[in-house]
Short mmCIF file of C-alpha atoms in Angstrom, two decimals:
data_model
loop_
_atom_site.label_atom_id
_atom_site.label_comp_id
_atom_site.label_asym_id
_atom_site.label_seq_id
_atom_site.Cartn_x
_atom_site.Cartn_y
_atom_site.Cartn_z
CA MET A 1 -0.88 -302.35 26.40
CA ASN A 2 1.86 -302.32 23.80
CA LYS A 3 2.52 -299.39 22.20
CA SER A 4 2.60 -301.20 18.57
CA ILE A 5 -0.95 -302.20 18.73
CA LYS A 6 -2.76 -299.72 16.94
CA LYS A 7 -6.41 -298.46 18.52
CA TYR A 8 -9.84 -297.33 16.47
CA THR A 9 -13.14 -296.17 17.64
CA PHE A 10 -16.35 -296.23 16.38
CA LYS A 11 -18.24 -293.33 17.91
CA ILE A 12 -22.45 -292.39 17.01
CA LYS A 13 -23.18 -289.08 18.19
CA GLY A 14 -25.64 -287.97 20.82
CA PHE A 15 -25.86 -291.47 22.07
CA THR A 16 -24.93 -292.54 25.55
CA PRO A 17 -23.95 -296.72 26.65
CA ASP A 18 -27.50 -296.41 28.58
CA GLN A 19 -29.02 -294.74 25.61
CA LEU A 20 -28.67 -297.17 23.18
CA PRO A 21 -30.07 -300.82 23.17
CA PHE A 22 -27.13 -303.52 23.52
CA ASP A 23 -29.21 -305.33 20.64
CA ARG A 24 -29.02 -302.05 18.65
CA LEU A 25 -25.12 -302.01 19.40
CA VAL A 26 -24.94 -305.68 18.11
CA GLU A 27 -26.11 -304.86 14.93
CA TYR A 28 -23.81 -301.82 14.68
CA TYR A 29 -20.90 -304.26 15.11
CA ALA A 30 -22.32 -306.57 12.90
CA GLU A 31 -21.59 -304.58 9.92
CA ILE A 32 -18.53 -302.88 10.71
CA LYS A 33 -17.28 -306.72 10.88
CA LYS A 34 -18.39 -307.00 7.29
CA MET A 35 -16.93 -303.62 6.31
CA LEU A 36 -13.50 -304.23 7.97
CA ASP A 37 -12.94 -307.62 7.02
CA VAL A 38 -10.30 -308.33 9.81
CA ALA A 39 -12.82 -309.15 12.92
CA GLU A 40 -10.93 -311.51 14.07
CA HIS A 41 -8.16 -309.72 14.42
CA LEU A 42 -10.19 -307.06 16.02
CA TYR A 43 -10.74 -306.64 20.28
CA LEU A 44 -13.13 -304.18 21.55
CA VAL A 45 -10.92 -302.49 24.55
CA GLY A 46 -13.42 -299.66 25.73
CA VAL A 47 -17.64 -298.30 25.45
CA PHE A 48 -16.78 -294.94 26.27
CA GLU A 49 -19.30 -292.32 27.40
CA GLY A 50 -20.75 -288.66 26.05
CA SER A 51 -21.19 -289.76 22.02
CA HIS A 52 -21.22 -293.57 22.51
CA ALA A 53 -18.05 -294.97 21.33
CA SER A 54 -16.35 -298.15 21.07
CA SER A 55 -12.67 -298.68 21.30
CA PHE A 56 -11.46 -301.94 19.32
CA SER A 57 -7.70 -302.66 18.95
CA ILE A 58 -6.10 -304.65 15.62
CA ASP A 59 -3.62 -307.07 15.55
CA PRO A 60 -0.51 -305.04 14.22
CA ILE A 61 0.58 -308.08 11.77
CA TYR A 62 -3.38 -306.84 9.80
CA GLU A 63 -2.96 -303.04 10.39
CA SER A 64 -1.50 -302.65 7.10
CA LYS A 65 -4.41 -304.93 5.66
CA LEU A 66 -7.10 -302.66 7.36
CA THR A 67 -5.49 -299.21 6.58
CA ARG A 68 -6.01 -300.68 2.55
CA ARG A 69 -9.50 -301.47 3.45
CA LEU A 70 -9.97 -298.23 4.59
CA ASP A 71 -8.78 -296.29 2.04
CA ALA A 72 -10.46 -298.37 -0.46
CA ILE A 73 -13.84 -297.36 1.19
CA ARG A 74 -13.16 -294.09 1.27
CA HIS A 75 -12.08 -294.01 -2.78
CA GLY A 76 -15.39 -296.43 -3.61
CA THR A 77 -12.72 -299.19 -4.59
CA ALA A 78 -13.78 -301.69 -1.65
CA PRO A 79 -15.23 -304.84 -2.59
CA ALA A 80 -18.99 -304.87 -2.66
CA ASN A 81 -19.83 -306.45 0.57
CA ALA A 82 -17.83 -304.01 2.06
CA CYS A 83 -19.57 -301.43 0.43
CA ARG A 84 -22.62 -302.49 1.12
CA ALA A 85 -22.14 -302.29 5.14
CA HIS A 86 -20.93 -299.04 5.01
CA ASP A 87 -24.24 -297.95 3.47
CA THR A 88 -25.82 -300.30 5.76
CA ILE A 89 -24.38 -298.00 9.06
CA ASN A 90 -25.09 -294.79 7.37
CA LYS A 91 -28.81 -296.02 6.93
CA MET A 92 -29.16 -297.32 10.48
CA LEU A 93 -27.56 -293.35 12.01
CA GLN A 94 -30.26 -292.41 9.28
CA GLU A 95 -33.05 -294.07 11.40
CA ASP A 96 -31.79 -293.67 14.64
CA GLY A 97 -31.84 -289.93 13.82
CA THR A 98 -27.88 -289.01 14.37
CA SER A 99 -24.73 -289.76 12.80
CA GLY A 100 -21.10 -291.32 13.37
CA ALA A 101 -17.39 -292.06 12.41
CA LEU A 102 -14.97 -294.12 13.10
CA PHE A 103 -11.60 -292.31 14.55
CA GLY A 104 -7.96 -293.61 14.47
CA GLU A 105 -4.89 -293.88 17.11
CA GLN A 106 -4.32 -289.70 17.50
CA GLY A 107 -8.46 -289.17 17.43
CA GLN A 108 -8.20 -288.30 12.93
CA ASN A 109 -11.35 -288.77 11.24
CA VAL A 110 -10.86 -291.81 9.14
CA LEU A 111 -14.36 -292.65 7.90
CA GLN A 112 -17.53 -290.16 8.31
CA PHE A 113 -20.87 -291.74 8.19
CA PRO A 114 -23.23 -288.67 7.82
CA GLY A 115 -26.39 -291.08 8.55
CA LYS A 116 -29.09 -288.12 8.83
CA GLN A 117 -27.04 -285.04 7.36
CA ALA A 118 -26.80 -287.34 4.79
CA ASP A 119 -29.17 -285.49 2.61
CA THR A 120 -26.72 -282.44 1.68
CA GLY A 121 -26.70 -284.19 -1.47
CA THR A 122 -30.58 -284.00 -2.09
CA GLN A 123 -32.03 -283.06 -5.82
CA MET A 124 -35.58 -284.10 -5.52
CA GLN A 125 -37.80 -286.26 -2.85
CA ILE A 126 -41.23 -287.79 -3.83
CA ARG A 127 -43.62 -289.24 -1.43
CA ASP A 128 -46.14 -291.63 -2.78
CA VAL A 129 -48.05 -295.51 -2.68
CA ALA A 130 -45.76 -298.13 -3.60
CA THR A 131 -45.09 -301.69 -3.86
CA ILE A 132 -41.96 -303.25 -2.82
CA THR A 133 -40.88 -307.07 -2.84
CA GLY A 134 -38.39 -308.57 -1.57
CA GLU A 135 -36.96 -310.87 1.76
CA LEU A 136 -38.19 -310.09 4.93
CA TYR A 137 -35.11 -310.33 7.28
CA TYR A 138 -36.33 -308.55 10.26
CA LEU A 139 -38.36 -306.98 12.51
CA ALA A 140 -38.49 -305.33 16.19
CA ALA A 141 -40.87 -303.76 17.86
CA SER A 142 -40.18 -300.33 19.30
CA GLU A 143 -41.95 -298.11 21.81
CA SER A 144 -44.22 -296.13 18.87
CA ASP A 145 -44.09 -299.38 16.18
CA VAL A 146 -42.28 -301.84 14.71
CA LYS A 147 -39.54 -301.72 12.75
CA VAL A 148 -39.39 -303.86 9.26
CA ARG A 149 -36.31 -304.58 6.99
CA VAL A 150 -36.75 -306.06 3.16
CA LYS A 151 -33.88 -307.04 1.12
CA THR A 152 -34.63 -306.11 -2.69
CA GLY A 153 -33.01 -306.03 -5.81
CA THR A 154 -33.74 -302.32 -6.75
CA TYR A 155 -33.37 -300.95 -3.45
CA GLY A 156 -30.91 -302.67 -1.78
CA ALA A 157 -32.05 -302.99 1.73
CA VAL A 158 -35.33 -300.86 2.43
CA TYR A 159 -35.54 -299.79 6.16
CA CYS A 160 -39.84 -299.87 7.14
CA SER A 161 -41.61 -299.54 10.07
CA THR A 162 -45.57 -300.72 10.51
CA THR A 163 -47.75 -301.30 13.24
CA ARG A 164 -47.73 -304.31 15.43
CA GLU A 165 -51.15 -305.72 14.18
CA ILE A 166 -48.94 -305.46 10.72
CA ALA A 167 -45.81 -307.11 12.10
CA THR A 168 -47.70 -310.05 14.11
CA GLY A 169 -48.80 -311.23 10.00
CA LEU A 170 -45.48 -310.31 9.10
CA LYS A 171 -43.62 -312.32 11.31
CA ASP A 172 -44.96 -315.99 10.17
CA PHE A 173 -42.78 -315.09 6.69
CA LEU A 174 -39.59 -314.13 8.25
CA PHE A 175 -36.92 -315.18 5.85
CA ASN A 176 -39.51 -315.43 3.30
CA ASN A 177 -40.01 -313.00 0.10
CA VAL A 178 -43.64 -310.98 0.78
CA LYS A 179 -44.66 -307.83 -1.29
CA VAL A 180 -45.69 -305.20 1.34
CA ASN A 181 -47.20 -302.03 0.67
CA GLY A 182 -47.68 -298.94 1.52
CA ARG A 183 -46.33 -294.70 1.22
CA GLY A 184 -43.12 -294.13 1.09
CA LEU A 185 -40.14 -291.49 0.40
CA TRP A 186 -37.85 -291.54 -2.11
CA THR A 187 -35.05 -289.39 -2.52
CA LYS A 188 -32.81 -288.44 -5.57
CA THR A 189 -29.44 -287.17 -4.77
CA SER A 190 -27.07 -285.53 -6.71
CA SER A 191 -25.28 -289.00 -8.19
CA GLY A 192 -28.57 -289.31 -9.95
CA GLU A 193 -29.41 -292.50 -7.72
CA TRP A 194 -33.11 -293.05 -6.26
CA ARG A 195 -33.13 -294.45 -2.10
CA VAL A 196 -36.07 -295.00 -0.03
CA ASP A 197 -35.93 -293.04 3.35
CA GLU A 198 -39.14 -293.70 4.50
CA PHE A 199 -41.63 -296.84 4.03
CA VAL A 200 -44.86 -297.27 6.11
CA ILE A 201 -46.07 -300.71 5.15
CA THR A 202 -50.05 -300.66 5.43
CA ASP A 203 -50.96 -304.01 4.31
CA PHE A 204 -48.35 -307.33 2.47
CA ALA A 205 -48.75 -310.44 1.01
CA PRO A 206 -46.50 -313.40 0.50
CA VAL A 207 -44.14 -314.15 -2.67
CA GLN A 208 -44.84 -317.76 -3.57
CA THR A 209 -41.47 -318.63 -5.25
CA GLU A 210 -41.12 -322.12 -7.59
CA ASN A 211 -38.59 -323.61 -9.47
CA LEU A 212 -39.08 -323.73 -13.16
CA ARG A 213 -40.40 -327.84 -13.62
CA ALA A 214 -42.86 -326.63 -11.63
CA THR A 215 -43.97 -323.96 -13.22
CA ILE A 216 -43.79 -326.13 -16.77
CA ASN A 217 -46.11 -328.85 -15.04
CA ARG A 218 -48.81 -326.59 -13.60
CA ILE A 219 -48.97 -324.71 -17.05
CA ARG A 220 -49.39 -328.73 -18.30
CA GLU A 221 -51.97 -329.36 -15.86
CA LEU A 222 -54.44 -326.37 -17.03
CA GLU A 223 -54.52 -328.68 -20.49
CA LEU A 224 -54.23 -325.99 -22.71
CA SER A 225 -54.59 -326.23 -26.57
CA TRP A 226 -51.25 -325.12 -28.00
CA PRO A 227 -50.96 -324.37 -32.24
CA LYS A 228 -48.55 -326.76 -33.86
CA ASP A 229 -46.63 -324.49 -35.37
CA PRO A 230 -47.02 -320.96 -32.81
CA LEU A 231 -43.98 -319.42 -34.45
CA ASN A 232 -45.38 -319.19 -37.75
CA ASP A 233 -48.75 -318.10 -37.20
CA ILE A 234 -47.44 -314.71 -35.21
CA ARG A 235 -45.23 -314.11 -38.27
CA GLU A 236 -48.82 -314.16 -39.96
CA VAL A 237 -50.97 -312.38 -37.98
CA GLU A 238 -47.81 -309.84 -38.17
CA GLU A 239 -47.97 -310.35 -42.18
CA LYS A 240 -52.17 -309.65 -42.06
CA GLY A 241 -51.07 -306.12 -40.38
CA GLY A 242 -51.93 -307.87 -36.60
CA GLN A 243 -55.69 -309.11 -38.46
CA ILE A 244 -56.89 -312.19 -37.60
CA HIS A 245 -59.26 -314.08 -39.52
#
C-alpha cells in the first residue's frame, strides 16, 4: 500500500470476527459512513481478531476533510447527522454490552465510544411504565427476544426489546408510526438530558395519520352546529366569570 495512504481502525471491545453477526457489523459500518461523510473515498482493507477491528484506508486527497470532520465530532460542532450517527454507534455498543474506539495510523485514539461505560455522568435513573410514539424502523430477532427501534421526536432513536409474539404483530407496521407501551429505564446525565436506556414493549397500537384537509372533511361529516361568532361567545363567558346562562 502507498505510504501516503492513511489507515483508520474501528475496534469493538470484547468481540472477535466470528462472534459479531455480519448484519450487525453492517449496521456499524452504515453509521460510520454517516458520521465521517467520506464513504465514497473510504476503503475496507482488513478485519482483525482480538477486539473486533475493521481497518479502513482513506484517499489521501480527502484526508484533510476527514480530519476536519473528526475534530468537529470531538468538539461537538459537526453537522447534526454526524452527531446523531456518533450517538447511535454509542447506543449500539451499549446494546451489545461493550465499548469501542476509532484509532489513527499510529494507534492513537481518535474517537472514543464509551458505550456501556457512558454512565459515568449519570445523575439519576427512573424505571417506570410509559408510552412512546414514533416510526418503527427496525426489527431483528435474537436468541432470547426481538430488538426493536422506534424513531421519536423527543428521545431520538429508542432501542427497545419485546417478545416474538408482539414482534409478529409489529412487523405489519414496519416504517409506519406506532404507539408502544411498556416499561423503560430513563437516565438523567450530568448535562441535564434524559435518555431512554431500556424499553420493553408490552403492547402496541398503530397511529393513524392524515393531512389537514382530511381532518377538516372528517369534522364536517359530524354535522356539528357551530355558533356564528364563537370568539365573541367565549369573551362573553369570560366576562361572566365562566358562567353560562
